[in-house]
Each structure stands twice: as structure tokens, then as C-alpha cells.
Coordinates of C-alpha atoms in Angstrom, one line a residue:
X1 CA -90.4 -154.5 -5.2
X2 CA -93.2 -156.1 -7.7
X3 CA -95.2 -158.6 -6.0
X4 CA -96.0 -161.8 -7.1
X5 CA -99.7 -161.6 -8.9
X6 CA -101.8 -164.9 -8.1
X7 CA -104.2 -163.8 -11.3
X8 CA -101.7 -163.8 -13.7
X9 CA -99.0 -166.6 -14.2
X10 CA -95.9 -164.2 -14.7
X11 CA -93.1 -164.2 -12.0
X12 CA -92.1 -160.6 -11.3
X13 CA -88.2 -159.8 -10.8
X14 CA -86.9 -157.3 -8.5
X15 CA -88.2 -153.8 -9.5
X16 CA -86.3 -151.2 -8.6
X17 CA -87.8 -148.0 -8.0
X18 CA -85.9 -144.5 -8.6
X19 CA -85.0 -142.9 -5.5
X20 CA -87.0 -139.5 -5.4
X21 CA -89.7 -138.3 -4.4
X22 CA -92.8 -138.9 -6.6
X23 CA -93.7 -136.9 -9.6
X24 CA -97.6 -137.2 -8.7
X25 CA -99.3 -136.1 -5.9
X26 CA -100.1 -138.2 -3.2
X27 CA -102.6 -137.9 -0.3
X28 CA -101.7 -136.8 3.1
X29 CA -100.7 -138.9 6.0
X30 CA -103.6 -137.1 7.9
X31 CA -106.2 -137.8 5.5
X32 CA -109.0 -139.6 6.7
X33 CA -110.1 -143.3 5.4
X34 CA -113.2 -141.9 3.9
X35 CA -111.4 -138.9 2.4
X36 CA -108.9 -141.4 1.2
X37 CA -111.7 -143.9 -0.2
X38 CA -113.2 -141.1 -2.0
X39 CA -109.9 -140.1 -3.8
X40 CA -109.1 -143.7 -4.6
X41 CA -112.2 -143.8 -6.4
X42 CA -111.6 -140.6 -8.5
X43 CA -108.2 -141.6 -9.1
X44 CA -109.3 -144.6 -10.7
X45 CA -111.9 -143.2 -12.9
X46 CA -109.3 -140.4 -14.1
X47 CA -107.1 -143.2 -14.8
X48 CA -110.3 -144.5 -17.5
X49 CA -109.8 -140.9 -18.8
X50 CA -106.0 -140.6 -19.6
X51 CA -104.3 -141.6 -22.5
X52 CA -101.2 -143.9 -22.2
X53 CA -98.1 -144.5 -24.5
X54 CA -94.8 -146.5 -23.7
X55 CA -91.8 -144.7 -22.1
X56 CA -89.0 -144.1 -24.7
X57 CA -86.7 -145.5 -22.0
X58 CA -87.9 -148.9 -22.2
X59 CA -85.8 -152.2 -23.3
X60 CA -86.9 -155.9 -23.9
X61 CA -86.1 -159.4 -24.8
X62 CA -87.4 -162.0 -25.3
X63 CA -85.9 -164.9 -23.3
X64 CA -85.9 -169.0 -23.6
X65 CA -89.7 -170.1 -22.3
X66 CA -91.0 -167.9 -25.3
X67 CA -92.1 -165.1 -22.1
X68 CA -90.5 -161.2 -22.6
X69 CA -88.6 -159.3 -19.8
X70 CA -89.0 -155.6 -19.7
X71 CA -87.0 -152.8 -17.9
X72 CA -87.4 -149.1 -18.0
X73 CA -84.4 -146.8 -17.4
X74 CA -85.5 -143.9 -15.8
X75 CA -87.8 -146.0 -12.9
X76 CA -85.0 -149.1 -12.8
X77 CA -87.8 -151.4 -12.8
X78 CA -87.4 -154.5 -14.6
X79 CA -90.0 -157.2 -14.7
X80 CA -91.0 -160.6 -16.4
X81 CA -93.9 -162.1 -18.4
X82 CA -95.0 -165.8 -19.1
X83 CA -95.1 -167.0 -23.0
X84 CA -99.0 -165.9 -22.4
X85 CA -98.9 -162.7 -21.7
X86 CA -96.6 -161.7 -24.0
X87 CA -98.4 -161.2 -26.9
X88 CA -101.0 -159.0 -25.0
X89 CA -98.1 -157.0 -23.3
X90 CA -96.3 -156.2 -26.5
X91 CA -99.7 -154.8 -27.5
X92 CA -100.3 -152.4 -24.7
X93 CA -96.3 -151.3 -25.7
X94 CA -97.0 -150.6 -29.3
X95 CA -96.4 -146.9 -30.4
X96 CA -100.5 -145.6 -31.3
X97 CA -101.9 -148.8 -29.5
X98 CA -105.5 -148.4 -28.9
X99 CA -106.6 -151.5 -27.3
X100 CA -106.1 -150.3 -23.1
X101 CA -106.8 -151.9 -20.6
X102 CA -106.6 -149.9 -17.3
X103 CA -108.5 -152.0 -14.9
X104 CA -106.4 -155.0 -15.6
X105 CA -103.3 -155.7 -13.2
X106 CA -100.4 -156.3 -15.8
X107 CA -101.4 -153.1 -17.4
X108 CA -101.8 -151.6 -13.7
X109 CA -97.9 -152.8 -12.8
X110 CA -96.9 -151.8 -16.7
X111 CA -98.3 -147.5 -15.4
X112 CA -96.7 -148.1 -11.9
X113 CA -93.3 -148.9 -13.0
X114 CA -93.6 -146.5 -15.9
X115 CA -93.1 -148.7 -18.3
X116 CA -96.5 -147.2 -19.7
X117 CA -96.3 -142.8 -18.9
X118 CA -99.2 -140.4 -19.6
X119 CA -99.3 -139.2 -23.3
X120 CA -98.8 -135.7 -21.9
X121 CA -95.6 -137.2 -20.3
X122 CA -92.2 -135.1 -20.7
X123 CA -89.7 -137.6 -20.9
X124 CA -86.5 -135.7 -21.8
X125 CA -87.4 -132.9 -18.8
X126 CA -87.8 -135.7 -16.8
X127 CA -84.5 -137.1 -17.6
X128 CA -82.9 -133.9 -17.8
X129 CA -84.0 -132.9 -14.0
X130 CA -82.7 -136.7 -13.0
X131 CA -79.4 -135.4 -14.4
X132 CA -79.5 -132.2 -12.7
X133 CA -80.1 -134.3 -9.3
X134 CA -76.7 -135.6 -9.8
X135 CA -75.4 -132.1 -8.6
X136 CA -77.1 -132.9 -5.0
X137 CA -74.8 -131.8 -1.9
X138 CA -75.5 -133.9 0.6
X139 CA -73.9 -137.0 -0.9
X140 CA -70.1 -137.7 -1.4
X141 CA -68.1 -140.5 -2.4
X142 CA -64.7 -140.5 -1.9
X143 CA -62.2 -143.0 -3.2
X144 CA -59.3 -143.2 -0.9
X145 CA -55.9 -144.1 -2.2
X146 CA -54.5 -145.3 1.3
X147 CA -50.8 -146.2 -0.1
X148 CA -49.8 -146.1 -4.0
X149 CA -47.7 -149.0 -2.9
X150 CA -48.7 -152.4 -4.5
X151 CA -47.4 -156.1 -3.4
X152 CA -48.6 -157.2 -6.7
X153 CA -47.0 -156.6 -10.6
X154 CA -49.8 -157.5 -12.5
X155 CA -48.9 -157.5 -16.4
X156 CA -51.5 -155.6 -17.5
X157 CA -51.5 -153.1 -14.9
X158 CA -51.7 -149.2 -15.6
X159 CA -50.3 -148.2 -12.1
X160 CA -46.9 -146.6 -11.3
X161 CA -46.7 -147.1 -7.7
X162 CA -44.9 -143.9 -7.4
X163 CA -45.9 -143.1 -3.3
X164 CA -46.3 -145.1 -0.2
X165 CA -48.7 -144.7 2.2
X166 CA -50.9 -141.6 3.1
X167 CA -49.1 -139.2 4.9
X168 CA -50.0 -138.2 8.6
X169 CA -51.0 -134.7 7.2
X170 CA -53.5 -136.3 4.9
X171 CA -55.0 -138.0 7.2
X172 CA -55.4 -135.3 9.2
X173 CA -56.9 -133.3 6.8
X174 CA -59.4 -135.8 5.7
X175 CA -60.8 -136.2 9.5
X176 CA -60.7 -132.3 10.1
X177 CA -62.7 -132.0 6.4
X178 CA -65.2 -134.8 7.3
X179 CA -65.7 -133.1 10.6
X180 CA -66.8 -130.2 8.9
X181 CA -68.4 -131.6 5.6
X182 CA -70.7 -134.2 7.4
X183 CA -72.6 -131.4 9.1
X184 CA -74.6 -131.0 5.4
X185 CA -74.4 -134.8 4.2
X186 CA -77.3 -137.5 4.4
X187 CA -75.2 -140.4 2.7
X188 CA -71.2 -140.9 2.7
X189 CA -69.7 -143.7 0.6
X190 CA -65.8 -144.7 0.7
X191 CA -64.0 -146.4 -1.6
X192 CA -60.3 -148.2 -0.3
X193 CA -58.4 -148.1 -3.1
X194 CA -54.7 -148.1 -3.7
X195 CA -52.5 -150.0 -4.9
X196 CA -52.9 -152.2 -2.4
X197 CA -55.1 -150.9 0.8
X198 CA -54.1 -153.8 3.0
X199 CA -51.0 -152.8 2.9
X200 CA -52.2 -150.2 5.0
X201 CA -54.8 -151.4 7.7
X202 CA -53.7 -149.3 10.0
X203 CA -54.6 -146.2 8.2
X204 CA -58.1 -147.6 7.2
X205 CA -58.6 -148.5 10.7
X206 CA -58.0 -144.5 11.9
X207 CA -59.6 -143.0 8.8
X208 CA -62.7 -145.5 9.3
X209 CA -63.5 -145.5 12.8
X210 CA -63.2 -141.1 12.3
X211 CA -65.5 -141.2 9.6
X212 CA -67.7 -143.8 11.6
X213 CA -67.9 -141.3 14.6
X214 CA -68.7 -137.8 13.1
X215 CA -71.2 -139.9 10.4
X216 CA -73.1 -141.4 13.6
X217 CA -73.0 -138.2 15.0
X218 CA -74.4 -136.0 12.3
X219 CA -77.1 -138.7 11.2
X220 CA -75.1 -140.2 8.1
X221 CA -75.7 -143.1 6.4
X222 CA -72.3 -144.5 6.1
X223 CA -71.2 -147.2 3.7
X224 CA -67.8 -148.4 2.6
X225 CA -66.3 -150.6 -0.1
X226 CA -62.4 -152.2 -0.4
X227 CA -60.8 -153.5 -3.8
X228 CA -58.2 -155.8 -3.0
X229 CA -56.6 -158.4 -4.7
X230 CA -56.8 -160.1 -1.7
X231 CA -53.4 -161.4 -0.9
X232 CA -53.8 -160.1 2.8
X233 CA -57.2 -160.3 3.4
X234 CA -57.3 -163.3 6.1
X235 CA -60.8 -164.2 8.0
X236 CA -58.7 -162.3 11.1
X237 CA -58.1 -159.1 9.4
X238 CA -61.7 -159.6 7.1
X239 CA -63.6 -159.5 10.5
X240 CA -61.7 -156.2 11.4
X241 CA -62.9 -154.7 8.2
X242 CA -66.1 -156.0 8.5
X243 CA -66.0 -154.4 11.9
X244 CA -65.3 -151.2 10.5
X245 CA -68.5 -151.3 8.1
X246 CA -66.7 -152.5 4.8
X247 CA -68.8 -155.6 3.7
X248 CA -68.4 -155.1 -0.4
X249 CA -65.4 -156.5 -1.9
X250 CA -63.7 -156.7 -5.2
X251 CA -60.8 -159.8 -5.5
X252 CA -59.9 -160.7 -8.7
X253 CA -58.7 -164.0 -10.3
X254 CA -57.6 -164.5 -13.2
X255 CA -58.4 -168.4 -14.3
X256 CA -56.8 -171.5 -12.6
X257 CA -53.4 -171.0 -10.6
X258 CA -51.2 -171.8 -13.7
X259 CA -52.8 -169.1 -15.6
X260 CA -53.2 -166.5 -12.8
X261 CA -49.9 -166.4 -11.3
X262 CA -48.4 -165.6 -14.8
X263 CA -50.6 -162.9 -14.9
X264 CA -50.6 -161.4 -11.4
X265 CA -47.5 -162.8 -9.6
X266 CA -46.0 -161.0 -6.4
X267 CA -43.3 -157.8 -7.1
X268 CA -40.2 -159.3 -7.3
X269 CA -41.6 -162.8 -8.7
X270 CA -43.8 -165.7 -7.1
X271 CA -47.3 -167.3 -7.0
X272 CA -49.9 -165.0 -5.6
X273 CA -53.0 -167.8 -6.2
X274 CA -53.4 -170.3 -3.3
X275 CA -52.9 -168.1 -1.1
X276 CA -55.9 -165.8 -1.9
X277 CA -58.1 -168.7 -2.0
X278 CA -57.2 -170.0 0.9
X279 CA -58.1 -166.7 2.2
X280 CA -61.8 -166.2 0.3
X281 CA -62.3 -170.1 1.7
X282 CA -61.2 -169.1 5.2
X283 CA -63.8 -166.2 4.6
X284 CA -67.0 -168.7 4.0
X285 CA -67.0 -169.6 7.9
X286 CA -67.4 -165.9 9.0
X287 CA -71.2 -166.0 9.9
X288 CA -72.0 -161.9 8.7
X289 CA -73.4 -160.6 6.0
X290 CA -70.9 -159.8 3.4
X291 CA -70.5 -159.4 -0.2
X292 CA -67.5 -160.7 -2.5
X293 CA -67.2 -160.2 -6.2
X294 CA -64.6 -162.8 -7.7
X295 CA -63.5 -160.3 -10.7
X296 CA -61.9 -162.0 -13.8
X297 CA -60.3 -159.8 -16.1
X298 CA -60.0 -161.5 -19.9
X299 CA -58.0 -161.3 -23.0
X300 CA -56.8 -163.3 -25.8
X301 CA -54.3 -165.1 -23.9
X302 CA -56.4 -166.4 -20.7
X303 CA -59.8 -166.4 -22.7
X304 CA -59.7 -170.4 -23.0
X305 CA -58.7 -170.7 -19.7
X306 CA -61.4 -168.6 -18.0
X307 CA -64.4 -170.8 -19.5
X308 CA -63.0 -174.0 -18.4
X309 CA -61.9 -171.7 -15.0
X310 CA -65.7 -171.7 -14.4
X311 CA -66.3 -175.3 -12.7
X312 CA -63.5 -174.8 -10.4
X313 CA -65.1 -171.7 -9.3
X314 CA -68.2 -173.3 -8.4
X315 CA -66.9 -176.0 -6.9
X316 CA -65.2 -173.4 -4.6
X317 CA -67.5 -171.1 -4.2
X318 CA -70.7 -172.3 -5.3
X319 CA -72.1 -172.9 -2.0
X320 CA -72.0 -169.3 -0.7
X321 CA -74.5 -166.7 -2.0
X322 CA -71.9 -164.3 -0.6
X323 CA -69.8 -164.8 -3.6
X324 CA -70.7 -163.9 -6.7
X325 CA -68.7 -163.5 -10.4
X326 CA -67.8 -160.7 -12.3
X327 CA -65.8 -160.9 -15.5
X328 CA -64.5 -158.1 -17.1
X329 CA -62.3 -157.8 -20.4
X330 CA -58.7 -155.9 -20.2
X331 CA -58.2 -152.9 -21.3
X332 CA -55.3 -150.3 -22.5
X333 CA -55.8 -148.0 -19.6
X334 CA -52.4 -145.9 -20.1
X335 CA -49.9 -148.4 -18.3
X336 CA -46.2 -149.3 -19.9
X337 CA -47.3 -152.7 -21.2
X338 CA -50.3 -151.0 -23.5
X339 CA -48.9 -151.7 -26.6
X340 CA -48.1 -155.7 -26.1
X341 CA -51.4 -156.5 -24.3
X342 CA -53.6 -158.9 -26.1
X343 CA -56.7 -156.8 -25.3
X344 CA -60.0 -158.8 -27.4
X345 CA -61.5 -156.8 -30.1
X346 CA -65.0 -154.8 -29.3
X347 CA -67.1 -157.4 -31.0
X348 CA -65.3 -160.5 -28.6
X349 CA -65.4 -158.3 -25.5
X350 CA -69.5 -157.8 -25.9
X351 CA -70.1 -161.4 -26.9
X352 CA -67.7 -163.0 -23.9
X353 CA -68.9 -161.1 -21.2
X354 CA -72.3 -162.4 -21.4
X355 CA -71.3 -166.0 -22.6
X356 CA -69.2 -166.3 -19.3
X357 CA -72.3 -165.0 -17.2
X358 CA -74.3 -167.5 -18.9
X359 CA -72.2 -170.2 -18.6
X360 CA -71.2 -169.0 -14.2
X361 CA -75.2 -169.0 -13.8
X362 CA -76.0 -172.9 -15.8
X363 CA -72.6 -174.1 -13.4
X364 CA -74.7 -172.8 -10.0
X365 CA -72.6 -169.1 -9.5
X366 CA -74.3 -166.0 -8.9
X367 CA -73.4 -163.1 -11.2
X368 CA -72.6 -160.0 -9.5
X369 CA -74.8 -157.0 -8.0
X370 CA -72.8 -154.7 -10.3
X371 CA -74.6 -155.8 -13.1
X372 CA -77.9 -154.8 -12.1
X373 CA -76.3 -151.9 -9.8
X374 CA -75.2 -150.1 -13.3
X375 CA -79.0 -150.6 -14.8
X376 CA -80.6 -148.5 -11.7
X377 CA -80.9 -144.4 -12.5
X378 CA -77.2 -142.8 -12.9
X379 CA -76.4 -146.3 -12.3
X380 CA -73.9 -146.8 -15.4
X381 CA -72.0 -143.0 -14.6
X382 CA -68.2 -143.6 -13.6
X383 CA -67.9 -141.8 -10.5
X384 CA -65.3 -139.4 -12.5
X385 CA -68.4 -137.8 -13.6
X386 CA -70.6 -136.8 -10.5
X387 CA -69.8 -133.9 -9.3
X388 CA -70.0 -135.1 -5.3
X389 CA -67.2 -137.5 -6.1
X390 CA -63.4 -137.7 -5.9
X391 CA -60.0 -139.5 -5.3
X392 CA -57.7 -138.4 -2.9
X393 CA -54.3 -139.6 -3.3
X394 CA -52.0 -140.6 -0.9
X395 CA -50.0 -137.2 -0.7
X396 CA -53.2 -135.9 -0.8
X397 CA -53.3 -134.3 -4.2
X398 CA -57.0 -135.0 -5.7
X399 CA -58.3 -136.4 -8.7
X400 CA -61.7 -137.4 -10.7
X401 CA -60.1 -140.2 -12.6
X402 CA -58.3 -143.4 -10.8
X403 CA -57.0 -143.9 -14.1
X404 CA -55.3 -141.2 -15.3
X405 CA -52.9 -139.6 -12.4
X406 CA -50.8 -138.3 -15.0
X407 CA -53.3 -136.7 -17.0
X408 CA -53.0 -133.0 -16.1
X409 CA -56.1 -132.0 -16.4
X410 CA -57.2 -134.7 -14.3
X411 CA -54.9 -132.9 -10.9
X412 CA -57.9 -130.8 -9.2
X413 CA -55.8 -129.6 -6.4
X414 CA -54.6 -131.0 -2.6
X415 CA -56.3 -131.1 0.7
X416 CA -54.5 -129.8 3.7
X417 CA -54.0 -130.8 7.2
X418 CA -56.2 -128.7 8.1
X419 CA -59.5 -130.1 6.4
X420 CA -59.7 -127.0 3.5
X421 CA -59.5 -128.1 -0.5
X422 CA -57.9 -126.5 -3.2
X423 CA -60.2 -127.4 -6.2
X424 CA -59.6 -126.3 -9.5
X425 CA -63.4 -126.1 -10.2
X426 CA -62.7 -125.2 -14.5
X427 CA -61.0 -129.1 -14.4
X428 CA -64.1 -130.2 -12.1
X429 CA -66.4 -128.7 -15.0
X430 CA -64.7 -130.5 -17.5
X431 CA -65.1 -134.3 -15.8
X432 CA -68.7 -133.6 -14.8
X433 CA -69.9 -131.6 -18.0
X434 CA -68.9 -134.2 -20.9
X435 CA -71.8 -136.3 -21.3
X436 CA -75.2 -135.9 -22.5
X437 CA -75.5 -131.8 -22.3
X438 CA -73.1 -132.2 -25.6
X439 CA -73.9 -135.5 -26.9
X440 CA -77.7 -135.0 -29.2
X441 CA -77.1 -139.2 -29.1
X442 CA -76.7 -139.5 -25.8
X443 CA -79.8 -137.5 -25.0
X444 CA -82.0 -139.4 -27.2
X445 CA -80.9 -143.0 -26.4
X446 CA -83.3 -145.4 -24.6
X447 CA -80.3 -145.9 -22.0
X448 CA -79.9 -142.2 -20.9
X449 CA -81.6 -141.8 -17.7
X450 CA -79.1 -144.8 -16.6
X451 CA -75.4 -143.3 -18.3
X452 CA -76.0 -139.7 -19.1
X453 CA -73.2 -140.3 -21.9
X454 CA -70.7 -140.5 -19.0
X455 CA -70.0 -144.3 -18.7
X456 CA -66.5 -142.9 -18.3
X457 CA -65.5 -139.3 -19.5
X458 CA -62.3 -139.9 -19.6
X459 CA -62.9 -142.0 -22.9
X460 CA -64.6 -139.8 -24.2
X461 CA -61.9 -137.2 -23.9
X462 CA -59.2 -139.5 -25.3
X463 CA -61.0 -141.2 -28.5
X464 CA -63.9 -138.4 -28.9
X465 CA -66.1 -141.1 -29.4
X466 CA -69.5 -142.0 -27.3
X467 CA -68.6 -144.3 -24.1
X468 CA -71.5 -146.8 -24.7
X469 CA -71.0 -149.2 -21.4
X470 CA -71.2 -153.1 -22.3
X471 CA -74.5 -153.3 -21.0
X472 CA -76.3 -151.0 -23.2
X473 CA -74.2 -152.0 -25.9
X474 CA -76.0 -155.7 -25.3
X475 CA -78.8 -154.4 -23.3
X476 CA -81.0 -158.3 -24.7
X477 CA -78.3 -160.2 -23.4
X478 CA -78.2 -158.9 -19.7
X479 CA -81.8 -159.2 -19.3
X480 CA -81.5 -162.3 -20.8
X481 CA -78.6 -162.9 -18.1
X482 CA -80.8 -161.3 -15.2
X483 CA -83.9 -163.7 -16.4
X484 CA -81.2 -166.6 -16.0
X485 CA -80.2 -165.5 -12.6
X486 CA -83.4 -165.4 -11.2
X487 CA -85.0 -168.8 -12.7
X488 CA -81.6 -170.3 -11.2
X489 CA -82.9 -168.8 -7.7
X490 CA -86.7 -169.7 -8.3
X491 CA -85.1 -173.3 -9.0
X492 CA -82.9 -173.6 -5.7
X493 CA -85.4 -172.3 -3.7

């Protein structure tokens, strides 16, 4: 994290630091002090002696007290600067500057976070062995479809519901293959996905408290995640989960009750809105860490709705730094209602997004962790593309895509009862091998360190065309947004 500088007037943001080991050398634990003195002092003079130019993944905006906010997207590091320092900043970031400064602590913190990197610097092998990391084996995420069943009929839905819940066999077969599999693993994320998950608690109770037990007992770091739309999720059941290490959540509403129970009413008709808020309220009094993201999918019919849906959303949520917003436009993902959706055009979907965030932040609402999660290193890659990641369905046939069941190249295989996969590793190669190793854009742009050109592959497979994520696209305006978010902190604090 960057640390707040009493010699200069800037307020530093979260920094976030790529998680690898350095590329310089650094001294040894066993050093001694004087040994260590004596290096300090040669590193410092070497730093008089080296030449420094800005990183050609850096971004910036200028935002509303006249200051600038930097990030970098290969370190993740994003800082701040007052109107002052701005000027003198932008100077040490000009292409061919001359005019260093290297004993001064901006320009210090500007080398540190690599947003200034050695002239001799090789940016693009830098980014290409970051992408290469991506093929590491001892991560996984799985995303767990626990029934294909859904208690919901959203209209803009691209699900079939063809299958109930995971079969006994599955099950098995995911415990005998974690068993085996955690032996080489450091980290294990799971995703609860379905249809609707809480439909089956029972399975994510057995399939949690497995994955619990061999991750303890292999020394894995084990974190989970749920999307739900939250019809079922009541502070009894929340606490179970909670119990069972899932403390991330995504719940969506869609604008005021009138507007979201046309759009996400109950399977066979009725109102699917107080209920879920009565649930998320119920939620508040549970004194554990937790996080919720309220998700509030847009289009041309509900646009209207969702800014004056804003207010109401603080007033009920406001008060709890455990909830936070996320809106998202709709999309034709594939479902039956494609053709009749009144999906916003590209240029709407890029200026709403960020006017909602705005206007959720100026109200008193946090914006969501996603947004700065997908500006970290490989943050912005849909898990389709990493090669440590897939979905296993409920009959336990497997997938990369969540979206595209149907899509045959998108059916790797099946895992069997007893733990072993059939992988069809040419259709792995294909989801994993899409991005920036055939994309001369991709490889050049200022965002690649974070996307890799695989923002989602499937996309790209469909249209041919380069999937830019929203964030790159208006890379200003979330800076601008994250610059919001933390004066709004700096004010409540």
C-alpha cells in the first residue's frame, strides 16, 4: 500500500502491487545491518546513474480539484496527486524528459510503483512472461453449477434450465478429484453458480465442508463466492454460508419493485422484490465480515428507473460498507428473448455505467470491489480464458464458458465418480489461446498486462472483433470514479 507522505500534500490511494516475486534483486534475510547499510548506499547512487522513462502501461486523468490520478497496468498501482504537483509529475512522465529528480519522494513512489521503469526496461517480455504465469498449476477456480434449476424467469435471461441438481456421482467425483488435485495447489477459488445455488444448500454444504477439509489439510488457501438472486438467502441460511467460508456475493436488483418484478418475477408469475430486501436488510444485523454487491443490470426500458432507483438504495443500504453497487448493462448473451431485448447501444452502455457510479458514490454508496478487482494484473481476463479454470455442470459435463452450454466447442468433456477428467485439451487451447498471442492490438495496448485481449473469448469468437472491457474502453472515467470513491471515504472518515 502507498503511504501517506507528510512532505508532499498528495493523498495516496490504495496501490496494489503485482503478486510475484520481484524482478530486482534484493538483499538477504541474513545480511548484516552494516552489509545492508552499505548496499543501501550503492543502491542509491546507482539510482543517480540510471536513466528513467515512463511505463507504456500507464493511464491518467485528470479529476475535479485540478490534481491527476495515475495507474500503471502491469504493477496495479494506482495513485493520486494535488493540483500542485501535477504539473511537475506530468513532467517526469513526458516521453524524452530530462529534468529527473531521483532523490525526491514523488519521483521515488513514481520508480517504486513502476509508473517510471529503467530505459533498458523490456516492457512487452515483461508482459509476455505475466501472461505465461497465467498457465501456473497450483491455482484452480472452479465454477460450480450446483442445480441448472432456477426459481426465477428473468426476461432477459440466456439460461435453459435444462437439469436439476448435481447428481450424487458428480459430487462424488468432485471430492475424490479435489482429494487428489489439492496435493499440488496453493490457492482454490469456488464459484456457486447455477441457476439458482440455493436451491441446493444441501449440496454446497457437502461439497464445501469436503473442499474445506482436504484444502486445510494440504495447506490451501481456500476462498469461495455465491451468485444468487437472493430470493432464499435469509440471515439463517446467510450465516450457514458464511460458515462454510462464502463471504462474496452477487444479488441483483433491477430498479424499484414496480420495475423489478416485471423484469425478474418468480417461474410461473409473482413479485420476487420485497422479499429479497427483506432478506439483504435481515443480513445488516449479522455482525461478520461479508461482502455484497447489489448488481443492477440496465437497458432502455429500466434506464430511467435505475437513476431515480439510486436514493432508495442508499436509504437502504447506505449505512453498511458491506454493500456496495454494481451496475451493469444487458446484454444478447444467446437466450430466446435476444432478438426483442432493448439492449443500449455501445456508446450509452460506456457513458451509463460511469454516470450511475458517479451518481451511487455523490448519494453515500460504495461502488463495488469488482471495479478495481478487474484493473489489478490478469484482472480484466474472463475466467473462460485461464487455463486453471472451469465450470462443471450439474451432470458433470465441463465447460470454459457459463454462457454458452450449447456451444459445441465450448463441451470439454465430463468428470467421473471417480475424481478422473476427460478434457478435450484442442477445445481448452482454443478458450485459453485467443487473446493477445494473435491480437498485434492487444499486445501493444496500454491495458494489456490487465486483459491480455481475453476480456471474454467467447466474443471474440462470435463477432471476430477485439473484446475491449468497459473499463479500458473509459479507462478516465473509472479513475475518475475511484478518485470519487476515495474522497467520499476521506470525507466520512
Amino acid at each position: 500500500m502507498a503511504q501517506d507522505e507528510s512532505q508532499h500534500a498528495s493523498q495516496q490511494l490504495p496501490t496494489y502491487k503485482l503478486q510475484q516475486a520481484s524482478l530486482e534483486p534484493t538483499c538477504s534475510k541474513a545480511c548484516s545491518d552494516s552489509d545492508k547499510e552499505t548496499q543501501h548506499q550503492s543502491s542509491n547512487r546507482a539510482q543517480h546513474a540510471v536513466q528513467w522513462r515512463p511505463s507504456r502501461f500507464n493511464a491518467q486523468a485528470q479529476v475535479d480539484d485540478d490534481g491527476l490520478i495515475l495507474y500503471n497496468s502491469y504493477s496495479g498501482a494506482i495513485a493520486s496527486f494535488s493540483a500542485e504537483e501535477r504539473k511537475r509529475v506530468l513532467s517526469w512522465l513526458h516521453p524524452g524528459q530530462t529534468d529527473m529528480e531521483p532523490d525526491h519522494e514523488i519521483y521515488k513512489e513514481l520508480r517504486e510503483h513502476g509508473f517510471l521503469v529503467s530505459a533498458d526496461t523490456d516492457e512487452l517480455r515483461r508482459a509476455q512472461f505475466l501472461h505465461q504465469s497465467m498457465h501456473q498449476l497450483d491455482a484452480m477456480h472452479l465454477v460450480l453449477l450446483v442445480t441448472e434449476a432456477c426459481n426465477f424467469r428473468c426476461n432477459y435471461c440466456y439460461e435453459y434450465f435444462p437439469r436439476g441438481n448435481m447428481r450424487g456421482e458428480v459430487i462424488k467425483g468432485l471430492i475424490a478429484y479435489m482429494e487428489q488435485r489439492a496435493k499440488t495447489l496453493s490457492v482454490l477459488n469456488i464459484s456457486w453458480h447455477g441457476g439458482e445455488p440455493l436451491l441446493a444448500p444441501r449440496v454446497i454444504e457437502q461439497l464445501s465442508a469436503s473442499f474445506i477439509e482436504v484444502c486445510d489439510k494440504y495447506n490451501v488457501a481456500y476462498h469461495a463466492e455465491m451468485s444468487t438472486n437472493g430470493y432464499y438467502l435469509t440471515r439463517e441460511l446467510f450465516e450457514q454460508m458464511l460458515d462454510l467460508h462464502i463471504d462474496r456475493y452477487m444479488i441483483t436488483l433491477d430498479g424499484p419493485a414496480e420495475v423489478h418484478n416485471t423484469r425478474r418475477g418468480l417461474f410461473g408469475g409473482g413479485d420476487t422484490y420485497e422479499r429479497i430486501v427483506s432478506n439483504l436488510l435481515s443480513l445488516k444485523q449479522v455482525d461478520r465480515p461479508f461482502e455484497i454487491n447489489i448488481r443492477v443490470n440496465f437497458d432502455n426500458s429500466n434506464l430511467e428507473a435505475v437513476h431515480s432507483f439510486i436514493p432508495e438504495l442508499r436509504d437502504l443500504f447506505g449505512d453498511d460498507e458491506r454493500f456496495a453497487v454494481y451496475f451493469r448493462p444487458v446484454g444478447c448473451m444467446g437466450g430466446e428473448n435476444d432478438l426483442t431485448l432493448p439492449v443500449c447501444d455501445a456508446r450509452t452502455k460506456d457513458k451509463e455505467i460511469w454516470a450511475l457510479n458517479e451518481e451511487a458514490i455523490q448519494a453515500g454508496l460504495p461502488v463495488s470491489s469488482f471495479i478495481k478487482d478487474i484493473l489489478l494484473p490478469t484482472g480484466a481476463i474472463c475466467y473462460a480464458a485461464k487455463p486453471n479454470s472451469m465450470v462443471v455442470g450439474s451432470d458433470g459435463r465441463l465447460y470454459k464458458c457459463s454462457v454458452a452450454f450449447e456451444q459445441e466447442n465450448n463441451q470439454l468433456g465430463r468428470i467421473h465418480e471417480d475424481g478422473t477428467l476427460d478434457v478435450d485439451m484442442d477445445k481448452l487451447a482454443l478458450w485459453t489461446t485467443s487473446g493477445e498471442e494473435t491480437d498485434a492490438n492487444c499486445q501493444a495496448c496500454f491495458f494489456r498486462p490487465s486483459c491480455q485481449g481475453n476480456h471474454c473469448p467467447l466474443y471474440r469468437m462470435r463477432t471476430g472483433n477485439r473484446p475491449c472491457s468497459y473499463e479500458k474502453r473509459q479507462i478516465k472515467q473509472v479513475l475518475r470514479t475511484i478518485w470519487l470513491q476515495s474522497a467520499a471515504y476521506e470525507s466520512a472518515e
